[in-house]
PDB file of C-alpha atoms and ligand atoms in Angstrom:
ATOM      1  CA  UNK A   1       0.000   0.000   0.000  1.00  0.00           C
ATOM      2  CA  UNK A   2       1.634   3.389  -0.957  1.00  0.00           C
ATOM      3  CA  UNK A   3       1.925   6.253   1.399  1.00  0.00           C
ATOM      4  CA  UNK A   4      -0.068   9.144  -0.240  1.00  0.00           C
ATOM      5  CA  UNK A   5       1.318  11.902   1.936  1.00  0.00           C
ATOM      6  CA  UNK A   6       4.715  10.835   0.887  1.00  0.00           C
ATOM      7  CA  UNK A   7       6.900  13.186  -0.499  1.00  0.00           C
ATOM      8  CA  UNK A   8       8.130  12.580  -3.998  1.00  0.00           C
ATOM      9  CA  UNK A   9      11.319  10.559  -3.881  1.00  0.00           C
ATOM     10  CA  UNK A  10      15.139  12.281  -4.624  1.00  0.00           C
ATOM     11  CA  UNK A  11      17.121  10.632  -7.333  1.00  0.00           C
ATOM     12  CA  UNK A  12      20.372   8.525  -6.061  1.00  0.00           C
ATOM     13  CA  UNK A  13      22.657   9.574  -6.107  1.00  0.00           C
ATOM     14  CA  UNK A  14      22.670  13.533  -5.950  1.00  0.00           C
ATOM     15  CA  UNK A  15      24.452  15.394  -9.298  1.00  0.00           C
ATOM     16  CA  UNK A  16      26.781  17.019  -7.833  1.00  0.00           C
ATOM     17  CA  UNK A  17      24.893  20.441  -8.377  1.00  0.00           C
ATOM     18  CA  UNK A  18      22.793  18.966  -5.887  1.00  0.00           C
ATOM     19  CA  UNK A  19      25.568  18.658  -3.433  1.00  0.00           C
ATOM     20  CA  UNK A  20      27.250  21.936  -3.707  1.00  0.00           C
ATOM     21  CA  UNK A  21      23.642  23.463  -2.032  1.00  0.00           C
ATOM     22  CA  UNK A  22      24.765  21.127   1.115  1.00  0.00           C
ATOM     23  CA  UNK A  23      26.881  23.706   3.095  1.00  0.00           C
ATOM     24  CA  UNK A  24      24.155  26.412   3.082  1.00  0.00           C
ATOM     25  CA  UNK A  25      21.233  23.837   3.867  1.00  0.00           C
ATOM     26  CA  UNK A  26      23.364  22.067   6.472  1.00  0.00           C
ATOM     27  CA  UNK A  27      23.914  26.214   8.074  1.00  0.00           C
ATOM     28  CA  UNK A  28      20.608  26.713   8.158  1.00  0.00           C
ATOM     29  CA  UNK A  29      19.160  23.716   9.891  1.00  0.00           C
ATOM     30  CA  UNK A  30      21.929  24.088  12.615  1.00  0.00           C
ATOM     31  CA  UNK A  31      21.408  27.932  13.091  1.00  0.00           C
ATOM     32  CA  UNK A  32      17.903  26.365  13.242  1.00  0.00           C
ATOM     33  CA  UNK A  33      18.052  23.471  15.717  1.00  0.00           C
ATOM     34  CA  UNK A  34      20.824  25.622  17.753  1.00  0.00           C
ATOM     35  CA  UNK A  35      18.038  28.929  18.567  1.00  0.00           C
ATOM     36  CA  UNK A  36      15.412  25.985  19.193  1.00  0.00           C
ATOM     37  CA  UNK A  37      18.007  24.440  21.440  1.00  0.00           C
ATOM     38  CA  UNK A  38      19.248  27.386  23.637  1.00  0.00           C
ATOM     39  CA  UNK A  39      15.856  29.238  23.722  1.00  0.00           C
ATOM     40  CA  UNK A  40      13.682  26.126  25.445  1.00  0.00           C
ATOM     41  CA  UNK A  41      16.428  24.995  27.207  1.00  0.00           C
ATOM     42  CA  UNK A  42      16.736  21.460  25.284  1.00  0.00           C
ATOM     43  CA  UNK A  43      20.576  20.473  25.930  1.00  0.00           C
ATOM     44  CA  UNK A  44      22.308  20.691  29.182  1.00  0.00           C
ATOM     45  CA  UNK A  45      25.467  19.791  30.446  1.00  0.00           C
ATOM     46  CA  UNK A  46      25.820  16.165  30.612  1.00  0.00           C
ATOM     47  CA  UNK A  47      22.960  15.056  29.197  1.00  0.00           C
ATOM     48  CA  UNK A  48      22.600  11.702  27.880  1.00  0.00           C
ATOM     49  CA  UNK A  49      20.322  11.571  24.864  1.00  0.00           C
ATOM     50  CA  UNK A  50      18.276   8.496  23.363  1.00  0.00           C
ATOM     51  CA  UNK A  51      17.693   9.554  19.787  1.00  0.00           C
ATOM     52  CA  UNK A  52      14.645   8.149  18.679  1.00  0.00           C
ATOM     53  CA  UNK A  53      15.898   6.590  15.244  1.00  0.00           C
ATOM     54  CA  UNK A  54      12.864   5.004  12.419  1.00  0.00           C
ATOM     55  CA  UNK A  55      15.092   5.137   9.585  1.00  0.00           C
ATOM     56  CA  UNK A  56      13.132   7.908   8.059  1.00  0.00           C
ATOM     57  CA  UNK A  57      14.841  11.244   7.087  1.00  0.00           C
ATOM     58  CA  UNK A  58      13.327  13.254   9.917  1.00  0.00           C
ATOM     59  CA  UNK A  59      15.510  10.870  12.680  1.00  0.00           C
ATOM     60  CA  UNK A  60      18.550  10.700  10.153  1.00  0.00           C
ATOM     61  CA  UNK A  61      18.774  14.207  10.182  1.00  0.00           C
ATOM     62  CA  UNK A  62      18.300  14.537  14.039  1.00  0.00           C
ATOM     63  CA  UNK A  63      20.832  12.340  14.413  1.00  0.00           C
ATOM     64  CA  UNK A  64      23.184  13.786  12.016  1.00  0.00           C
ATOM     65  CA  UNK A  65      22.338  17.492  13.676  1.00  0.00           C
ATOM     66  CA  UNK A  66      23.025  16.395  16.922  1.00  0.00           C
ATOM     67  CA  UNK A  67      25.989  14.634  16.471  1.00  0.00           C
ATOM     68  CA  UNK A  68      27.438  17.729  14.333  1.00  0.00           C
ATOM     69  CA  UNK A  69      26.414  20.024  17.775  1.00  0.00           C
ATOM     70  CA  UNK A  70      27.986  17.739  19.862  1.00  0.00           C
ATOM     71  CA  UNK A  71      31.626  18.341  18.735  1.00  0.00           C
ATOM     72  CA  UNK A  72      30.703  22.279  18.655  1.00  0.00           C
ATOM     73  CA  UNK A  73      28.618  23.003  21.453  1.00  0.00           C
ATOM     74  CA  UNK A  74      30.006  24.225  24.959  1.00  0.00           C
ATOM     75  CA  UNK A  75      28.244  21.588  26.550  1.00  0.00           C
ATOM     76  CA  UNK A  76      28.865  17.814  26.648  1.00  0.00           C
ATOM     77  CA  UNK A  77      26.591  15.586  26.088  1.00  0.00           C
ATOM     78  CA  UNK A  78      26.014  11.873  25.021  1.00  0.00           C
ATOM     79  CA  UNK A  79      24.347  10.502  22.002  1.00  0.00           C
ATOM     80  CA  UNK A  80      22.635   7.133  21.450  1.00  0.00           C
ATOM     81  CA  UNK A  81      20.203   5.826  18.900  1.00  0.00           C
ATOM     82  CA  UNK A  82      16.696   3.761  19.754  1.00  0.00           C
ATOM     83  CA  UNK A  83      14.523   2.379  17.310  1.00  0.00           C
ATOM     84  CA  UNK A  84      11.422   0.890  18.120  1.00  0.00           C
ATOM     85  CA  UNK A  85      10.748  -2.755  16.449  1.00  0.00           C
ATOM     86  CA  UNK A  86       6.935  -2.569  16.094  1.00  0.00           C
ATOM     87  CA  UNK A  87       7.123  -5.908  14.523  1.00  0.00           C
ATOM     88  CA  UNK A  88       5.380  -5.185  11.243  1.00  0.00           C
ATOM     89  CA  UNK A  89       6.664  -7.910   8.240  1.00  0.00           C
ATOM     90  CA  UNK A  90       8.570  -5.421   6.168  1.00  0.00           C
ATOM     91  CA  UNK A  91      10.293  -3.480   9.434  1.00  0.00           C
ATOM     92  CA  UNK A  92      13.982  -4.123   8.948  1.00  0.00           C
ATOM     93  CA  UNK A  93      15.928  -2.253  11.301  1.00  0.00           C
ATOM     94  CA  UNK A  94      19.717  -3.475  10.904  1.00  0.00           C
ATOM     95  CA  UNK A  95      20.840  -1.011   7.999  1.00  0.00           C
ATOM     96  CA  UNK A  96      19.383   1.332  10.587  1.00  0.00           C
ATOM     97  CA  UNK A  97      22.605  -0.497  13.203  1.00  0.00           C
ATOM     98  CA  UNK A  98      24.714  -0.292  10.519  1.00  0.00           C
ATOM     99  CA  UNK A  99      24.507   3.339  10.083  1.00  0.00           C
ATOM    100  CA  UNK A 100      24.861   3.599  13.986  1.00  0.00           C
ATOM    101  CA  UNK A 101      27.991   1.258  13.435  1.00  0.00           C
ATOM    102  CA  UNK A 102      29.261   2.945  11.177  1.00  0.00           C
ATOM    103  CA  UNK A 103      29.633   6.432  12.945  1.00  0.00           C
ATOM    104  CA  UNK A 104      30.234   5.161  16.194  1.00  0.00           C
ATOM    105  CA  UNK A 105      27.345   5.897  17.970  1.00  0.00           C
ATOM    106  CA  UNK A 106      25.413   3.388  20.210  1.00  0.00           C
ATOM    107  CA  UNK A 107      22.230   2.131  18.789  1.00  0.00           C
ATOM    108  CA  UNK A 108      19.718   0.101  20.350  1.00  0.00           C
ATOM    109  CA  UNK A 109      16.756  -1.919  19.017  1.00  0.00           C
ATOM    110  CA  UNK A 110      13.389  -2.524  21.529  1.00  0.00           C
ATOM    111  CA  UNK A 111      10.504  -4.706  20.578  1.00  0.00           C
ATOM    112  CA  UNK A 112       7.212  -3.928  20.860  1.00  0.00           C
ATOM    113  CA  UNK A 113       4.789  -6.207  20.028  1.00  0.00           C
ATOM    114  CA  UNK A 114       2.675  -3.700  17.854  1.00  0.00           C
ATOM    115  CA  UNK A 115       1.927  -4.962  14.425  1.00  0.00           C
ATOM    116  CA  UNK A 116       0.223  -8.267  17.069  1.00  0.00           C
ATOM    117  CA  UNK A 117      -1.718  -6.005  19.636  1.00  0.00           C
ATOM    118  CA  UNK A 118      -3.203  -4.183  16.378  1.00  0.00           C
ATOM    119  CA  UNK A 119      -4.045  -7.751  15.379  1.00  0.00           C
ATOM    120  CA  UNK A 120      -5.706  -8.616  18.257  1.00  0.00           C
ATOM    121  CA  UNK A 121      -7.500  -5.465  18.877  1.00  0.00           C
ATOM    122  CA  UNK A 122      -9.465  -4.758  15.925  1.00  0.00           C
ATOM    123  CA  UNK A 123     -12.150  -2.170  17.889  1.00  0.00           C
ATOM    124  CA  UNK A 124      -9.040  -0.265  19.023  1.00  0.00           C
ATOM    125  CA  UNK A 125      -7.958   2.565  17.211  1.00  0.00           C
ATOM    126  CA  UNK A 126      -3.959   1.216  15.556  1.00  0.00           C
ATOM    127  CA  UNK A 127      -2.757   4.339  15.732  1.00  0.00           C
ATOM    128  CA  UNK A 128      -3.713   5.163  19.596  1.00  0.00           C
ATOM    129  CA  UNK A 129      -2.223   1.375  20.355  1.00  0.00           C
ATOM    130  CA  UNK A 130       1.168   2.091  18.361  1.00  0.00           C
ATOM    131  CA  UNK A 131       2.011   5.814  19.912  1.00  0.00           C
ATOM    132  CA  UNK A 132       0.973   4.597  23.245  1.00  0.00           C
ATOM    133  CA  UNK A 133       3.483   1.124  22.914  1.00  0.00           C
ATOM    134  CA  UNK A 134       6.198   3.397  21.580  1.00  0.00           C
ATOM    135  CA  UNK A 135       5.985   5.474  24.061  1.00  0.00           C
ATOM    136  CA  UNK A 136       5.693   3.298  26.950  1.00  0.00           C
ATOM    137  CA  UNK A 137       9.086   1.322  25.295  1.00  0.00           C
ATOM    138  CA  UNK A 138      10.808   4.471  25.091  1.00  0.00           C
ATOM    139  CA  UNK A 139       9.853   5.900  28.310  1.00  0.00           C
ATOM    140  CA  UNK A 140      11.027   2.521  30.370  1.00  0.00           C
ATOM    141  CA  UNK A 141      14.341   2.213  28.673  1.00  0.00           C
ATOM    142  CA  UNK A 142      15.624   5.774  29.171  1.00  0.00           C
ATOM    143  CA  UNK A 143      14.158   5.485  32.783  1.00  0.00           C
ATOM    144  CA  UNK A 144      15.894   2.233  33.838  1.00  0.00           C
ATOM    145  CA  UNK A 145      19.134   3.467  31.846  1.00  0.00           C
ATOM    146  CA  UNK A 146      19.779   6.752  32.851  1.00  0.00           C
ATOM    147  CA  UNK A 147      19.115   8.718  29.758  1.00  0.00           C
ATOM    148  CA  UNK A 148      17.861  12.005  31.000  1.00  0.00           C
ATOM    149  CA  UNK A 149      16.787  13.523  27.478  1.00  0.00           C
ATOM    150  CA  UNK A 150      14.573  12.035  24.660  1.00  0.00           C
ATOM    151  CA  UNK A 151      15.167  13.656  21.251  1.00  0.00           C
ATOM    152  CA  UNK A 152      12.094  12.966  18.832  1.00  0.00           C
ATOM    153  CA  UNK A 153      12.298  13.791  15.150  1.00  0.00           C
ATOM    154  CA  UNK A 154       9.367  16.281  14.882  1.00  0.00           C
ATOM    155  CA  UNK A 155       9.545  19.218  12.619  1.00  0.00           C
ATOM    156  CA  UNK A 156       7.921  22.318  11.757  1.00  0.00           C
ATOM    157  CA  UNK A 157       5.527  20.992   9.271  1.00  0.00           C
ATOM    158  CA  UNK A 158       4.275  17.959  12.324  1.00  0.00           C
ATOM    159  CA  UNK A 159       3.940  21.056  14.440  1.00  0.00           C
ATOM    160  CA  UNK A 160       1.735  23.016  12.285  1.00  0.00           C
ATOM    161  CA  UNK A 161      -0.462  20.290  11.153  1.00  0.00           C
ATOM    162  CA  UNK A 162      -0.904  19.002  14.641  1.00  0.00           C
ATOM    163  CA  UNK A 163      -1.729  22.255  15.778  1.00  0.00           C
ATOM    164  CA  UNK A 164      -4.857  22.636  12.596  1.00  0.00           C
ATOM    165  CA  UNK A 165      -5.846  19.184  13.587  1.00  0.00           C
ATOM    166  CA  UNK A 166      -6.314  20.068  17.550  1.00  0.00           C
ATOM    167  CA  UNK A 167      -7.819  23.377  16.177  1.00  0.00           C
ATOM    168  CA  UNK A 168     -10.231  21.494  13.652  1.00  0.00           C
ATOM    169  CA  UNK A 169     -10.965  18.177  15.057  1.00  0.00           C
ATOM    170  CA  UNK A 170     -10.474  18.323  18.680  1.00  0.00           C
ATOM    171  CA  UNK A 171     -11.527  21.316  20.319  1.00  0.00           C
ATOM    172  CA  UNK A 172      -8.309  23.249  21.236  1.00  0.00           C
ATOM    173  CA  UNK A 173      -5.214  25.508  20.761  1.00  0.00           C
ATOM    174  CA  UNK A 174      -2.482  22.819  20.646  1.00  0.00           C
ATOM    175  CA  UNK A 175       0.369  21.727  19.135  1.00  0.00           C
ATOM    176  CA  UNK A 176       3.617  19.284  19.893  1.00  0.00           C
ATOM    177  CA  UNK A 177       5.150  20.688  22.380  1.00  0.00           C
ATOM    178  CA  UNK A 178       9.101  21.491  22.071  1.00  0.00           C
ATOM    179  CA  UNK A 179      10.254  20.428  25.557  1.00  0.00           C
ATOM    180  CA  UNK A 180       7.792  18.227  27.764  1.00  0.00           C
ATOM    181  CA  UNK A 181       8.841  16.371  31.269  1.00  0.00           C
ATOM    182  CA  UNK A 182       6.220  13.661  31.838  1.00  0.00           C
ATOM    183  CA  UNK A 183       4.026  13.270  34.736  1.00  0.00           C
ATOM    184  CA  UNK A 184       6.032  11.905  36.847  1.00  0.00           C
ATOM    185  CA  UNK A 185       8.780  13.885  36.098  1.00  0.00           C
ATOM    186  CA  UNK A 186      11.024  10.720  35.157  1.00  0.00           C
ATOM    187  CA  UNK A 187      11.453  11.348  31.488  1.00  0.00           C
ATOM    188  CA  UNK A 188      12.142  14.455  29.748  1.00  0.00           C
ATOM    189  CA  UNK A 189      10.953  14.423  25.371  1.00  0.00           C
ATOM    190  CA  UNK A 190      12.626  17.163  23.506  1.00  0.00           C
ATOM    191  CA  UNK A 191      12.096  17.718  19.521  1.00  0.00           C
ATOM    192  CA  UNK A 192      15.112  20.043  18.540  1.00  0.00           C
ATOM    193  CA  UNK A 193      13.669  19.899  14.613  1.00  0.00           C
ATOM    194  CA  UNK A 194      10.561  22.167  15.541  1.00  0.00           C
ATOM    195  CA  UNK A 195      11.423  25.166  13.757  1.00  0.00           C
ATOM    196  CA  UNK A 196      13.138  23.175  10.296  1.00  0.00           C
ATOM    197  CA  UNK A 197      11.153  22.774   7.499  1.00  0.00           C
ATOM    198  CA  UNK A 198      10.084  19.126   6.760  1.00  0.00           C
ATOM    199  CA  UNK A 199      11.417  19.700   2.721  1.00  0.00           C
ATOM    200  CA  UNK A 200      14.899  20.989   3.857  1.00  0.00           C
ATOM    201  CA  UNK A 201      15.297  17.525   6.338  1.00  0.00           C
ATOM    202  CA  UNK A 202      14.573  15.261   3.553  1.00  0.00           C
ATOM    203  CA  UNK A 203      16.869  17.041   1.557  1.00  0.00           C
ATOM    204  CA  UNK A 204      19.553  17.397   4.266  1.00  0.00           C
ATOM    205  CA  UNK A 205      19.157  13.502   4.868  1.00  0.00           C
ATOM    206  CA  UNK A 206      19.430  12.597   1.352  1.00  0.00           C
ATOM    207  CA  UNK A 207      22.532  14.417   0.750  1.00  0.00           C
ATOM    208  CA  UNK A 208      24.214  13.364   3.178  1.00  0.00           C
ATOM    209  CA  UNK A 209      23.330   9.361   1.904  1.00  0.00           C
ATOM    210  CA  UNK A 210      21.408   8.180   4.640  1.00  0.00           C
ATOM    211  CA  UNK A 211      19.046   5.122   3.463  1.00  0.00           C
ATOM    212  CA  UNK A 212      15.597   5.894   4.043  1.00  0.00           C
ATOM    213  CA  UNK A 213      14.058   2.356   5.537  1.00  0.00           C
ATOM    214  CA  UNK A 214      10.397   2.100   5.191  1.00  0.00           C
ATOM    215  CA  UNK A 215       8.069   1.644   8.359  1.00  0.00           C
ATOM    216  CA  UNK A 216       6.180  -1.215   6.794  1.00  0.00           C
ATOM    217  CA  UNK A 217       3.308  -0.427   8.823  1.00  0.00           C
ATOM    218  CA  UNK A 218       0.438  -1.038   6.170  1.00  0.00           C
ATOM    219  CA  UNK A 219      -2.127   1.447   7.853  1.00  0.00           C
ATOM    220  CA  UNK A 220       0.250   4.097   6.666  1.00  0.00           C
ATOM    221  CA  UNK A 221      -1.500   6.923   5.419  1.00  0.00           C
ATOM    222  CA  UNK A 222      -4.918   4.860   5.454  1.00  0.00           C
ATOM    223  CA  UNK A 223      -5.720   5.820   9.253  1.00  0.00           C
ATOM    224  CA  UNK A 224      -8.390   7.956   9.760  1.00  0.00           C
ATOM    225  CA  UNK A 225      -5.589  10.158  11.884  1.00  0.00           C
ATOM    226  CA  UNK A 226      -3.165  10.306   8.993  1.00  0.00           C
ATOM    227  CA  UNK A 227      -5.736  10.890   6.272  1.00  0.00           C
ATOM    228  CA  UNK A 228      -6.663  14.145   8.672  1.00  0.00           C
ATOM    229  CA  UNK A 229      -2.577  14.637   8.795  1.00  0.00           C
ATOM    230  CA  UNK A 230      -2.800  14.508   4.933  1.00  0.00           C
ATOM    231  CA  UNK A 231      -5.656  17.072   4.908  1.00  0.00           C
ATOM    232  CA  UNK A 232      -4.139  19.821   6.887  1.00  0.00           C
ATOM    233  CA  UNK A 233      -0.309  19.079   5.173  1.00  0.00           C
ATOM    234  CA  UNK A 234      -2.178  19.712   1.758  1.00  0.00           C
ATOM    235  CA  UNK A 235      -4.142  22.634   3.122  1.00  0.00           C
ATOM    236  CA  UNK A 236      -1.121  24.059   3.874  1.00  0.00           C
ATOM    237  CA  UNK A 237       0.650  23.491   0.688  1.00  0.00           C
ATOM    238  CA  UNK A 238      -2.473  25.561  -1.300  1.00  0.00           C
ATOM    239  CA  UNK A 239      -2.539  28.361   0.811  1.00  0.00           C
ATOM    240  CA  UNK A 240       1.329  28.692   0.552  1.00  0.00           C
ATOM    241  CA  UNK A 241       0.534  29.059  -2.952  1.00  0.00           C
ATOM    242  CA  UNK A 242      -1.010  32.523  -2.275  1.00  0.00           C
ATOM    243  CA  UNK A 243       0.665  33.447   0.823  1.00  0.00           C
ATOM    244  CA  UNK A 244       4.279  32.147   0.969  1.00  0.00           C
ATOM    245  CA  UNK A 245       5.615  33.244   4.099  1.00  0.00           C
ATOM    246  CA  UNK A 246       2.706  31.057   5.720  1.00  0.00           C
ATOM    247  CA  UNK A 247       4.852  28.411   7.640  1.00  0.00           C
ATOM    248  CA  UNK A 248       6.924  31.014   9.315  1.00  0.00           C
ATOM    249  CA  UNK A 249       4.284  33.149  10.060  1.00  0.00           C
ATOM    250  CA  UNK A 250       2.164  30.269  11.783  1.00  0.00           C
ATOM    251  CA  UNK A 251       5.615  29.346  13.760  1.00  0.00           C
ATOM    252  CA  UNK A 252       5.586  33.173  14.579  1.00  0.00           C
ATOM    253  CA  UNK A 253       2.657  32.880  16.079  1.00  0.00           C
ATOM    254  CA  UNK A 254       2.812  29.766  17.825  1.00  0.00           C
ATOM    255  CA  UNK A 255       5.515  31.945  19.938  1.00  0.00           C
ATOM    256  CA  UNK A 256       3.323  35.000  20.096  1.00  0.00           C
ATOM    257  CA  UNK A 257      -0.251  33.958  22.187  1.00  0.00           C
ATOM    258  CA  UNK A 258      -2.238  36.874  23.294  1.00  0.00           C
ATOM    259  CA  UNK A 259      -4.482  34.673  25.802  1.00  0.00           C
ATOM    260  CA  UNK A 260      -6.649  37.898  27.020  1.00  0.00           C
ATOM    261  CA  UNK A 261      -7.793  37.454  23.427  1.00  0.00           C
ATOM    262  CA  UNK A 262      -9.095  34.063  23.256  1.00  0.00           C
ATOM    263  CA  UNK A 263     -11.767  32.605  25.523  1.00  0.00           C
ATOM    264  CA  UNK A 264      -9.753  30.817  27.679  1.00  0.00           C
ATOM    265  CA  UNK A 265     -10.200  31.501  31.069  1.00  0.00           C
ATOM    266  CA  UNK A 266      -7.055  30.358  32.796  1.00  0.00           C
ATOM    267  CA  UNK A 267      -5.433  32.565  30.165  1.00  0.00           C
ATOM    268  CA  UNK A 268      -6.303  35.461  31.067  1.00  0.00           C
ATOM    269  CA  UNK A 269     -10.036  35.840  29.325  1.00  0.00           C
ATOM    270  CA  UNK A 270     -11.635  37.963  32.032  1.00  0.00           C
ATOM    271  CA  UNK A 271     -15.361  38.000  32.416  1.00  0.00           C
ATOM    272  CA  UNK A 272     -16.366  42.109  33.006  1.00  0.00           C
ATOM    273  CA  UNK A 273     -17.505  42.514  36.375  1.00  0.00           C
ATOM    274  CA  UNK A 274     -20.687  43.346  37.297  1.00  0.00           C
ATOM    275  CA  UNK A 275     -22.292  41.389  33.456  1.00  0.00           C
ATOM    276  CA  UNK A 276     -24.138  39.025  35.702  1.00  0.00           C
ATOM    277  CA  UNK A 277     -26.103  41.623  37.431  1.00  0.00           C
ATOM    278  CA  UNK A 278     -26.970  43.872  34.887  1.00  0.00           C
ATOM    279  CA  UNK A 279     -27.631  40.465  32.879  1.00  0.00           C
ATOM    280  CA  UNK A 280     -30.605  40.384  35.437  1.00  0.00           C
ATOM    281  CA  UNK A 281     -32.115  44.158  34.368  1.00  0.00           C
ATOM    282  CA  UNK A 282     -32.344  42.615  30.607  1.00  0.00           C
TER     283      UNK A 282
HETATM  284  S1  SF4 B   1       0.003   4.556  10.647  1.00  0.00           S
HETATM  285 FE1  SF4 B   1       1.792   5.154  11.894  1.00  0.00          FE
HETATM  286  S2  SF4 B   1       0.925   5.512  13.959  1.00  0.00           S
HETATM  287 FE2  SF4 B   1      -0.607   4.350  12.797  1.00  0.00          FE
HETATM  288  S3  SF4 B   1      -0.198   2.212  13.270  1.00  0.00           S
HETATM  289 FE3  SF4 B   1       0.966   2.678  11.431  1.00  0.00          FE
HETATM  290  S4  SF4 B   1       3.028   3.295  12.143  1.00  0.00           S
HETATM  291 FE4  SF4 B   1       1.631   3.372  13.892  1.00  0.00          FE
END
């Protein structure tokens, strides 16, 4: 089954007019990911960081971002790879340890039993089964191993369609956020790709030859969530036809919330004083 919110595939390998555009691509996502980093506070000194690695070009490129920071940044930190086994028949995740092997950075591969709890479950939403296994196999390891950071691959373009779909199919002002500690204060997420464009990752990732492995899950793009996902990407796309600057404007504003002027009460929507009784004399 084909993925219809895929993006259209890059040639292999790049001409080498392609390559030459890698410097200023590869300056811009880390002047990027490094403003995203030191404004919410995402790195600190000895951190130990699971990277959260699929095999698709959004983790590639975290990985590759971080482990460029890491020899730059004044802070030291630690970087290992995690991929999440959900089990599916065409999941194959060793080129994904052979990357990992080949640039020296610790990678570890979890299963969770996901492709056979989706099985099993048929009334159960997939997706709501899958993100809540991942999580809960992602969670437990960097608990019980002492990572104190995870770094998700999330960019811009997940950030502004999650916040249309919260806005038009469930009721509120939301999007992913960019640094969240859970509940119990045991595990901290992090998704240092929030402010890159989703087009200049794939391209970043395919430059710099990193195989994309597919997910083999076959609900891809077929859920009713990532049908919704699709709606809101393409929505996006048209109205960038007519108004260009619309991504950075929406990421703009996503940093700019003037809660006295929603309805929000616990932001700071106050009701005048005094309505209720003269509400009485109407
Ligand atoms: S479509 Fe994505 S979230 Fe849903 S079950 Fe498949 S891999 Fe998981």
């Amino acid at each position: 089954m084909t993925n219809p919110c895929a993006l259209p595939s890059l040639a292999y390998p790049p001409s080498e007019e392609d390559l030459a555009l890698l410097p200023k691509l590869e300056k811009r996502i880390l002047r990027r990911v490094g403003e995203t980093i030191k404004t919410y506070n995402l790195i600190e000194d000895g951190d130990k960081i699971l990277v959260g690695l699929s095999g698709g070009k959004d983790s590639w490129a975290l990985l590759e971002v971080l482990t460029s920071l890491q020899k730059r940044a004044p802070v030291k930190f630690q970087v290992h790879g995690i991929t999440v086994d959900p089990g599916f028949p065409n999941f194959d995740p060793d080129p994904i340890s052979e990357v990992c092997e080949q640039r020296g950075i610790p990678h570890h591969v979890l299963g969770a039993p996901i492709d056979a709890l989706i099985r099993r479950r048929p009334e159960e939403t997939p997706c709501i089964i899958c993100s809540r296994l991942r999580r809960g196999v992602l969670y437990s390891y960097a608990k019980q191993h002492g990572f104190t950071k995870i770094a998700l691959g999330h960019h811009l373009d997940d950030l502004l369609e999650t916040l249309l779909l919260n806005l038009f199919f469930g009721g509120k002002l939301a999007t992913m956020p960019v640094r969240l500690t859970s509940d119990d204060g045991a595990n901290t997420v992090i998704r240092p790709l929030a402010t890159c464009e989703e087009d200049d990752l794939r391209r970043f990732a395919w430059l710099k030859g990193y195989p994309i492995i597919p997910c083999g899950c076959p609900l891809c793009g077929c859920s009713i969530a990532e049908s919704r996902r699709k709606q809101t990407k393409v929505l996006i796309e048209q109205l960038k036809g007519s108004i260009p600057q619309i991504k950075s404007s929406m990421l703009k504003a996503m940093g700019n919330v003037k809660g006295s002027h929603l309805l929000d009460l616990k932001l700071g929507a106050h009701a005048s004083v005094g309505f209720d009784e003269a509400m009485e004399h109407l």
